[in-house]
Tab-separated table of C-alpha atoms and ligand atoms in Angstrom:
chain	number	residue	atom	x	y	z
A	1	MET	CA	16.772	4.084	-69.213
A	2	LYS	CA	17.713	4.698	-65.587
A	3	THR	CA	17.820	8.421	-64.817
A	4	GLU	CA	20.456	9.467	-62.263
A	5	PHE	CA	18.894	12.028	-59.905
A	6	PHE	CA	21.226	14.404	-58.053
A	7	LYS	CA	19.408	15.992	-55.092
A	8	GLU	CA	22.062	18.661	-54.571
A	9	PRO	CA	24.345	20.417	-57.039
A	10	THR	CA	27.508	19.311	-55.253
A	11	ALA	CA	30.915	19.579	-56.931
A	12	GLY	CA	30.822	15.803	-57.451
A	13	ALA	CA	27.356	15.922	-59.056
A	14	ILE	CA	28.413	18.756	-61.379
A	15	GLU	CA	31.542	16.842	-62.402
A	16	ARG	CA	29.488	13.694	-63.116
A	17	VAL	CA	26.905	15.625	-65.165
A	18	GLY	CA	29.745	17.233	-67.144
A	19	GLU	CA	31.069	13.743	-67.873
A	20	ILE	CA	27.629	12.485	-69.006
A	21	LEU	CA	27.319	15.456	-71.365
A	22	ARG	CA	30.828	15.032	-72.795
A	23	ALA	CA	29.997	11.387	-73.480
A	24	GLY	CA	26.953	12.359	-75.574
A	25	GLY	CA	24.285	11.949	-72.873
A	26	LEU	CA	21.326	14.114	-71.873
A	27	ALA	CA	21.025	15.939	-68.541
A	28	ALA	CA	18.376	18.287	-67.162
A	29	ILE	CA	20.003	21.287	-65.518
A	30	PRO	CA	18.701	24.303	-63.601
A	31	THR	CA	18.864	27.791	-65.086
A	32	GLU	CA	17.434	31.031	-63.724
A	33	THR	CA	14.530	30.880	-66.225
A	34	VAL	CA	13.399	27.224	-66.424
A	35	TYR	CA	15.159	23.842	-66.323
A	36	GLY	CA	16.944	22.981	-69.569
A	37	LEU	CA	17.472	19.580	-71.206
A	38	ALA	CA	21.120	19.781	-72.200
A	39	ALA	CA	23.365	17.995	-74.708
A	40	ASN	CA	26.739	18.779	-76.280
A	41	ALA	CA	25.869	21.336	-78.992
A	42	TYR	CA	28.756	20.088	-81.169
A	43	ASP	CA	27.491	16.485	-81.163
A	44	PRO	CA	24.661	15.933	-83.697
A	45	ASP	CA	23.775	12.494	-82.302
A	46	ALA	CA	23.462	13.829	-78.755
A	47	VAL	CA	21.315	16.706	-80.012
A	48	LYS	CA	19.010	14.319	-81.881
A	49	LYS	CA	18.305	12.543	-78.579
A	50	ILE	CA	16.886	15.777	-77.148
A	51	PHE	CA	14.161	15.787	-79.808
A	52	GLU	CA	13.317	12.143	-79.070
A	53	ALA	CA	13.220	12.566	-75.282
A	54	LYS	CA	10.917	15.603	-75.485
A	55	GLY	CA	8.808	14.467	-78.420
A	56	ARG	CA	9.820	17.784	-79.960
A	57	PRO	CA	8.937	18.569	-83.597
A	58	GLY	CA	12.111	18.313	-85.694
A	59	ASP	CA	11.736	21.811	-87.134
A	60	ASN	CA	11.958	23.614	-83.771
A	61	PRO	CA	15.540	24.842	-83.177
A	62	LEU	CA	17.415	24.794	-79.854
A	63	ILE	CA	19.182	27.474	-77.823
A	64	VAL	CA	22.945	27.066	-77.296
A	65	HIS	CA	24.155	27.910	-73.772
A	66	ILE	CA	27.594	29.342	-73.020
A	67	ALA	CA	29.399	30.272	-69.787
A	68	ASP	CA	31.316	33.349	-70.902
A	69	VAL	CA	30.683	36.197	-73.371
A	70	SER	CA	33.865	35.221	-75.244
A	71	GLU	CA	32.248	31.863	-76.146
A	72	LEU	CA	29.738	33.608	-78.455
A	73	ALA	CA	32.177	34.500	-81.249
A	74	PRO	CA	33.018	30.919	-82.378
A	75	LEU	CA	29.308	30.076	-82.706
A	76	VAL	CA	28.332	32.940	-85.016
A	77	GLN	CA	29.611	34.544	-88.211
A	78	LYS	CA	30.270	37.829	-86.516
A	79	VAL	CA	29.365	39.591	-83.302
A	80	PRO	CA	27.634	42.845	-84.290
A	81	ALA	CA	27.685	45.987	-82.133
A	82	SER	CA	24.068	45.336	-81.129
A	83	ALA	CA	25.028	41.930	-79.666
A	84	LYS	CA	27.942	43.470	-77.757
A	85	LYS	CA	25.623	46.077	-76.256
A	86	LEU	CA	23.020	43.502	-75.250
A	87	ALA	CA	25.663	41.192	-73.770
A	88	ALA	CA	27.102	44.063	-71.724
A	89	ALA	CA	23.643	45.002	-70.450
A	90	PHE	CA	21.962	41.616	-69.872
A	91	TRP	CA	24.485	38.739	-69.846
A	92	PRO	CA	24.689	36.582	-67.911
A	93	GLY	CA	20.898	36.510	-67.733
A	94	PRO	CA	17.548	35.620	-69.287
A	95	LEU	CA	18.256	36.888	-72.815
A	96	THR	CA	18.779	34.820	-75.986
A	97	MET	CA	20.204	36.392	-79.142
A	98	ILE	CA	19.760	35.018	-82.652
A	99	LEU	CA	22.585	35.553	-85.159
A	100	PRO	CA	23.804	33.961	-88.406
A	101	LYS	CA	25.538	30.742	-87.349
A	102	SER	CA	29.128	29.605	-87.903
A	103	ASP	CA	30.061	26.186	-89.301
A	104	ARG	CA	30.730	24.882	-85.793
A	105	ILE	CA	26.994	24.611	-85.122
A	106	PRO	CA	25.433	21.483	-86.625
A	107	MET	CA	22.131	21.755	-88.493
A	108	GLU	CA	20.554	19.431	-85.898
A	109	VAL	CA	20.780	22.286	-83.377
A	110	THR	CA	19.197	24.920	-85.610
A	111	ALA	CA	16.691	22.561	-87.245
A	112	GLY	CA	18.105	23.489	-90.634
A	113	LEU	CA	18.107	27.278	-90.105
A	114	GLU	CA	21.179	29.382	-90.962
A	115	THR	CA	20.855	31.245	-87.653
A	116	VAL	CA	21.632	30.132	-84.105
A	117	ALA	CA	20.122	31.183	-80.769
A	118	VAL	CA	22.694	31.757	-77.992
A	119	ARG	CA	22.264	32.455	-74.284
A	120	TYR	CA	24.663	32.958	-71.371
A	121	PRO	CA	22.584	32.027	-68.290
A	122	SER	CA	23.270	33.523	-64.866
A	123	HIS	CA	22.499	30.429	-62.778
A	124	PRO	CA	25.740	29.361	-61.051
A	125	VAL	CA	24.933	25.645	-61.451
A	126	ALA	CA	24.246	26.065	-65.182
A	127	ASN	CA	27.565	27.865	-65.570
A	128	ALA	CA	29.466	25.259	-63.581
A	129	ILE	CA	27.975	22.457	-65.702
A	130	ILE	CA	28.794	24.197	-69.000
A	131	LYS	CA	32.373	24.599	-67.751
A	132	ALA	CA	32.532	20.994	-66.529
A	133	ALA	CA	31.266	19.759	-69.908
A	134	GLY	CA	33.821	21.934	-71.689
A	135	VAL	CA	31.481	22.517	-74.644
A	136	PRO	CA	28.488	24.776	-75.361
A	137	LEU	CA	25.222	23.063	-74.451
A	138	ALA	CA	22.142	22.923	-76.657
A	139	ALA	CA	19.157	23.001	-74.302
A	140	PRO	CA	15.429	23.469	-74.762
A	141	SER	CA	13.155	23.590	-71.726
A	142	ALA	CA	13.185	20.176	-70.015
A	143	ASN	CA	9.446	19.445	-70.360
A	144	LEU	CA	7.666	17.022	-72.649
A	145	SER	CA	6.827	18.971	-75.790
A	146	GLY	CA	3.592	20.935	-75.319
A	147	LYS	CA	3.660	20.827	-71.479
A	148	PRO	CA	4.339	23.856	-69.248
A	149	SER	CA	8.089	24.448	-68.874
A	150	PRO	CA	9.605	22.986	-65.679
A	151	THR	CA	10.547	25.434	-62.944
A	152	SER	CA	11.611	22.796	-60.407
A	153	ALA	CA	13.470	19.473	-60.530
A	154	ARG	CA	10.199	17.793	-59.494
A	155	HIS	CA	8.515	19.089	-62.673
A	156	VAL	CA	11.401	17.684	-64.724
A	157	PHE	CA	11.151	14.350	-62.934
A	158	GLU	CA	7.401	14.138	-63.746
A	159	ASP	CA	8.086	14.575	-67.468
A	160	MET	CA	11.530	13.082	-68.022
A	161	ASN	CA	12.240	10.308	-65.520
A	162	GLY	CA	13.373	7.251	-67.507
A	163	ARG	CA	13.876	9.275	-70.719
A	164	ILE	CA	17.214	11.003	-69.997
A	165	ASP	CA	20.537	10.204	-68.304
A	166	ALA	CA	20.454	12.652	-65.411
A	167	ILE	CA	18.542	15.365	-63.543
A	168	ILE	CA	20.329	17.744	-61.202
A	169	ASP	CA	18.291	19.667	-58.630
A	170	GLY	CA	19.368	23.289	-58.274
A	171	GLY	CA	16.207	24.497	-56.556
A	172	GLU	CA	13.325	26.519	-57.985
A	173	CYS	CA	14.012	28.732	-60.982
A	174	SER	CA	13.869	32.370	-59.915
A	175	VAL	CA	12.454	33.876	-63.131
A	176	GLY	CA	10.003	31.101	-63.982
A	177	VAL	CA	9.405	31.905	-67.668
A	178	GLU	CA	11.828	31.204	-70.511
A	179	SER	CA	14.365	33.727	-71.729
A	180	THR	CA	13.571	36.700	-73.915
A	181	VAL	CA	14.451	35.827	-77.536
A	182	VAL	CA	15.634	38.664	-79.780
A	183	SER	CA	16.727	38.230	-83.375
A	184	LEU	CA	19.705	40.304	-84.520
A	185	ALA	CA	19.821	38.501	-87.853
A	186	GLY	CA	17.636	40.998	-89.726
A	187	LYS	CA	17.926	44.724	-90.387
A	188	THR	CA	16.119	45.770	-87.204
A	189	PRO	CA	16.331	43.861	-83.912
A	190	ARG	CA	13.136	41.869	-83.420
A	191	LEU	CA	11.560	40.470	-80.279
A	192	LEU	CA	10.455	36.886	-80.976
A	193	ARG	CA	9.631	35.772	-77.426
A	194	PRO	CA	9.099	38.089	-74.427
A	195	GLY	CA	10.711	37.312	-71.069
A	196	ALA	CA	12.187	38.943	-67.990
A	197	VAL	CA	14.391	41.181	-70.148
A	198	THR	CA	11.494	43.302	-71.345
A	199	LEU	CA	10.853	45.027	-74.678
A	200	GLU	CA	11.209	48.335	-72.829
A	201	MET	CA	14.658	47.254	-71.544
A	202	LEU	CA	15.785	46.142	-75.023
A	203	ARG	CA	14.676	49.463	-76.523
A	204	ALA	CA	16.546	51.385	-73.821
A	205	VAL	CA	19.773	49.708	-75.006
A	206	LEU	CA	19.220	49.329	-78.779
A	207	GLY	CA	16.759	52.074	-79.719
A	208	GLU	CA	14.399	50.574	-82.274
A	209	VAL	CA	13.233	47.003	-81.599
A	210	GLU	CA	10.316	45.488	-83.495
A	211	MET	CA	7.895	43.098	-81.885
A	212	ASP	CA	7.023	40.004	-83.895
A	213	PRO	CA	3.214	39.774	-84.287
A	214	ALA	CA	3.364	36.190	-82.948
A	215	VAL	CA	4.318	37.559	-79.509
A	216	THR	CA	0.712	38.585	-78.908
A	217	ASP	CA	-1.354	36.981	-81.652
A	218	PRO	CA	-1.928	33.521	-83.079
A	219	LEU	CA	0.023	32.845	-86.235
A	220	ALA	CA	-2.113	33.629	-89.305
A	221	GLU	CA	-3.111	30.644	-91.448
A	222	GLY	CA	-0.249	29.804	-93.844
A	223	ALA	CA	2.204	32.333	-92.330
A	224	VAL	CA	5.818	31.313	-91.690
A	225	ALA	CA	6.858	31.634	-88.016
A	226	SER	CA	10.003	33.732	-87.387
A	227	SER	CA	10.495	31.536	-84.353
A	228	PRO	CA	9.311	28.018	-85.137
A	229	GLY	CA	8.461	27.436	-81.465
A	230	MET	CA	5.643	29.978	-81.691
A	231	LYS	CA	3.478	27.962	-83.998
A	232	TYR	CA	2.937	25.049	-81.647
A	233	LYS	CA	0.350	24.714	-78.914
A	234	HIS	CA	2.405	25.235	-75.846
A	235	TYR	CA	2.583	25.395	-72.102
A	236	SER	CA	-0.694	23.514	-71.820
A	237	PRO	CA	-1.885	21.615	-68.812
A	238	LYS	CA	-4.433	18.830	-69.445
A	239	ALA	CA	-7.152	21.155	-68.188
A	240	ASP	CA	-8.824	23.538	-70.630
A	241	VAL	CA	-7.587	27.084	-69.971
A	242	PHE	CA	-9.754	30.189	-70.538
A	243	VAL	CA	-8.502	33.760	-70.248
A	244	LEU	CA	-11.067	36.204	-68.839
A	245	SER	CA	-11.012	39.832	-69.974
A	246	GLY	CA	-12.702	42.361	-67.677
A	247	THR	CA	-12.395	44.065	-64.293
A	248	PRO	CA	-11.274	42.091	-61.203
A	249	GLU	CA	-14.880	42.400	-59.900
A	250	ALA	CA	-16.268	40.929	-63.125
A	251	PHE	CA	-13.655	38.131	-62.925
A	252	VAL	CA	-14.843	37.144	-59.455
A	253	SER	CA	-18.537	37.283	-60.259
A	254	TYR	CA	-18.177	35.403	-63.578
A	255	ILE	CA	-16.233	32.601	-61.937
A	256	ASN	CA	-18.542	32.362	-58.933
A	257	SER	CA	-21.509	31.858	-61.235
A	258	HIS	CA	-19.757	29.464	-63.675
A	259	CYS	CA	-17.533	27.183	-61.611
A	260	ASP	CA	-17.932	23.578	-60.510
A	261	GLU	CA	-15.810	21.178	-58.461
A	262	THR	CA	-13.219	20.674	-61.210
A	263	THR	CA	-12.781	24.367	-62.024
A	264	ALA	CA	-9.743	26.276	-60.761
A	265	ALA	CA	-9.038	30.016	-60.836
A	266	LEU	CA	-5.517	31.347	-61.360
A	267	CYS	CA	-6.189	34.449	-59.317
A	268	TYR	CA	-4.427	37.368	-57.676
A	269	ASP	CA	-3.582	36.797	-53.999
A	270	GLU	CA	-5.968	39.506	-52.840
A	271	GLU	CA	-9.061	37.938	-54.452
A	272	ALA	CA	-8.624	34.279	-53.422
A	273	ALA	CA	-10.967	34.657	-50.447
A	274	LYS	CA	-13.772	36.017	-52.666
A	275	LEU	CA	-13.824	33.054	-55.062
A	276	SER	CA	-16.019	30.049	-54.438
A	277	CYS	CA	-13.986	27.617	-56.592
A	278	ARG	CA	-10.539	26.063	-56.108
A	279	THR	CA	-8.001	28.920	-56.227
A	280	VAL	CA	-4.359	28.891	-57.279
A	281	PRO	CA	-2.989	32.349	-56.366
A	282	ILE	CA	-0.128	33.597	-58.561
A	283	GLY	CA	0.843	36.849	-56.800
A	284	LYS	CA	-0.584	40.334	-56.373
A	285	GLU	CA	-2.251	42.142	-59.287
A	286	PHE	CA	0.784	44.273	-60.207
A	287	ASP	CA	3.532	41.916	-59.028
A	288	PHE	CA	4.526	40.630	-62.476
A	289	LEU	CA	7.776	39.056	-61.277
A	290	THR	CA	5.955	36.822	-58.787
A	291	GLN	CA	3.306	35.970	-61.387
A	292	ALA	CA	6.031	34.922	-63.864
A	293	HIS	CA	7.766	32.912	-61.149
A	294	LEU	CA	4.568	31.005	-60.250
A	295	LEU	CA	2.779	30.679	-63.611
A	296	PHE	CA	4.022	27.292	-64.854
A	297	ASP	CA	3.878	25.719	-61.407
A	298	ALA	CA	0.287	26.959	-61.102
A	299	LEU	CA	-0.666	25.340	-64.430
A	300	ARG	CA	0.898	22.038	-63.382
A	301	LYS	CA	-0.835	22.271	-59.992
A	302	CYS	CA	-4.225	22.473	-61.732
A	303	ASP	CA	-3.539	19.098	-63.366
A	304	ALA	CA	-2.295	17.597	-60.107
A	305	LEU	CA	-5.557	18.695	-58.470
A	306	GLY	CA	-7.545	16.972	-61.231
A	307	MET	CA	-9.017	20.206	-62.569
A	308	THR	CA	-10.615	20.084	-66.017
A	309	ARG	CA	-11.090	23.829	-66.483
A	310	VAL	CA	-8.938	26.796	-65.507
A	311	PHE	CA	-9.942	30.456	-65.546
A	312	ALA	CA	-7.206	33.117	-65.534
A	313	HIS	CA	-6.974	36.893	-65.828
A	314	ILE	CA	-5.941	38.314	-69.177
A	315	PRO	CA	-2.410	39.604	-68.414
A	316	ARG	CA	-1.305	43.162	-69.146
A	317	LYS	CA	0.908	43.614	-72.198
A	318	GLU	CA	3.614	45.633	-70.456
A	319	GLY	CA	6.931	44.869	-68.782
A	320	VAL	CA	7.361	41.261	-67.655
A	321	SER	CA	3.595	40.811	-67.925
A	322	LEU	CA	4.001	40.671	-71.735
A	323	ALA	CA	5.785	37.336	-71.181
A	324	ILE	CA	2.906	36.110	-69.024
A	325	TYR	CA	0.454	37.247	-71.708
A	326	ASN	CA	2.412	35.351	-74.377
A	327	ARG	CA	2.571	32.072	-72.383
A	328	LEU	CA	-0.944	32.130	-70.957
A	329	MET	CA	-2.597	32.948	-74.291
A	330	ARG	CA	-0.840	29.923	-75.813
A	331	ALA	CA	-1.784	27.741	-72.845
A	332	ALA	CA	-5.378	28.848	-73.495
A	333	GLY	CA	-5.138	28.331	-77.244
A	334	PHE	CA	-6.108	32.071	-77.426
A	335	LYS	CA	-9.577	31.407	-75.933
A	336	VAL	CA	-10.739	34.682	-74.365
A	337	ILE	CA	-14.049	35.229	-72.566
A	338	TYR	CA	-15.172	38.863	-72.212
A	339	VAL	CA	-16.748	39.160	-68.758
B	1	TXA	O1	15.069	30.268	-70.894
B	1	TXA	C1	15.231	29.588	-71.902
B	1	TXA	O2	15.427	30.070	-73.010
B	1	TXA	C2	15.223	28.061	-71.698
B	1	TXA	C3	16.409	27.685	-70.847
B	1	TXA	C4	16.601	26.208	-70.745
B	1	TXA	O3	17.561	28.319	-71.326
B	1	TXA	N1	15.217	27.401	-72.969
B	1	TXA	C5	14.131	27.406	-73.797
B	1	TXA	O4	14.305	26.675	-74.945
B	1	TXA	O5	13.112	27.985	-73.538
B	1	TXA	P1	13.081	26.242	-75.875
B	1	TXA	O6	13.695	25.315	-76.868
B	1	TXA	O7	11.998	25.730	-75.057
B	1	TXA	O8	12.698	27.536	-76.636
B	1	TXA	C6	13.551	28.058	-77.644
B	1	TXA	C7	12.782	29.012	-78.521
B	1	TXA	C8	11.827	28.288	-79.433
B	1	TXA	O9	10.640	29.059	-79.550
B	1	TXA	C9	12.594	28.240	-80.761
B	1	TXA	O10	11.745	28.159	-81.866
B	1	TXA	C10	13.367	29.549	-80.699
B	1	TXA	O11	13.724	29.711	-79.347
B	1	TXA	N2	14.592	29.503	-81.532
B	1	TXA	C11	15.711	28.792	-81.303
B	1	TXA	N3	16.597	28.967	-82.289
B	1	TXA	C12	16.039	29.829	-83.157
B	1	TXA	C13	16.451	30.411	-84.404
B	1	TXA	N4	17.631	30.132	-84.948
B	1	TXA	N5	15.584	31.260	-85.008
B	1	TXA	C14	14.372	31.546	-84.467
B	1	TXA	N6	13.932	31.030	-83.305
B	1	TXA	C15	14.747	30.186	-82.665
B	2	MG	MG1	10.167	25.094	-74.472
């Protein structure tokens, strides 16, 4: 398949992408979190193509994207007070809510679940495309299944060229990690995937919010994942990733005595000069927003540089760093070295 590549999100490009989506095609679109691979959420055949293009397991449900808060109601059975509060506080933005689905949402979107995940992104190009398509858009991250999520159109091109109808370049994604996913389908709101809307921020609006154990830990043998996406190996470059737990000094000395020419360190900016291996700086030690913004690009860079092994700091489990912890631990397959 020939993939149309739009270098700029011009009005003409947005109109054309809207047309492709209305006709049942697939298009990769920018959002503020990561690029999404979009299809008409009301069209089961279009949605099935997403799974094929990504090589995505059939039991992993998709997020439906809307361009106005009022577009939530038709997709769900009812809009509870908790959803109204979260929408008022964080929409448009990097927050996905899970609610019991209405009949409008085909089972292909939810992978057979009775709930649907909905997000109203803040990226102006995403909004313009949803409006141009005239339908809600089902969209997972636009990477091949298992790869780090794409935070630039170049990343999407690497994974998806020839597999989808169109890619539209809207620049680098500002957030860099996928949206926070919170389930409102149970008795107590539950964080399923951490993101830029932090657990602390959710609790400030809702009061009690539980954290699913899969946010920080590998799924126990035989357990059922609340969010099917959490059970798969994820975000992985080809290189083998190891997370190092210890002080910044111990990090530097461990790496300097264990690295070779195909080892890279995902390091803080301030320590790059002290490391004797290839360094990929991801921001200052406490600058979680920059670290989130650079993380997936850094993992892809390690592959582009031909690295076979990557060492990274164990992230803090607070604020936006909880999202980095969640992604990096999966990228590492939970391999931690105590240094
Ligand atoms: O920021 C994002 O959320 C990006 C952009 C494109 O919007 N999308 C994204 O989609 O990250 P994806 O498919 O890569 O991740 C969706 C996650 C998966 O872990 C999936 O299992 C979970 O949301 N999910 C979707 N629907 C669900 C449902 N009904 N119940 C539980 N988990 C659900
Ligand atoms: Mg994904």
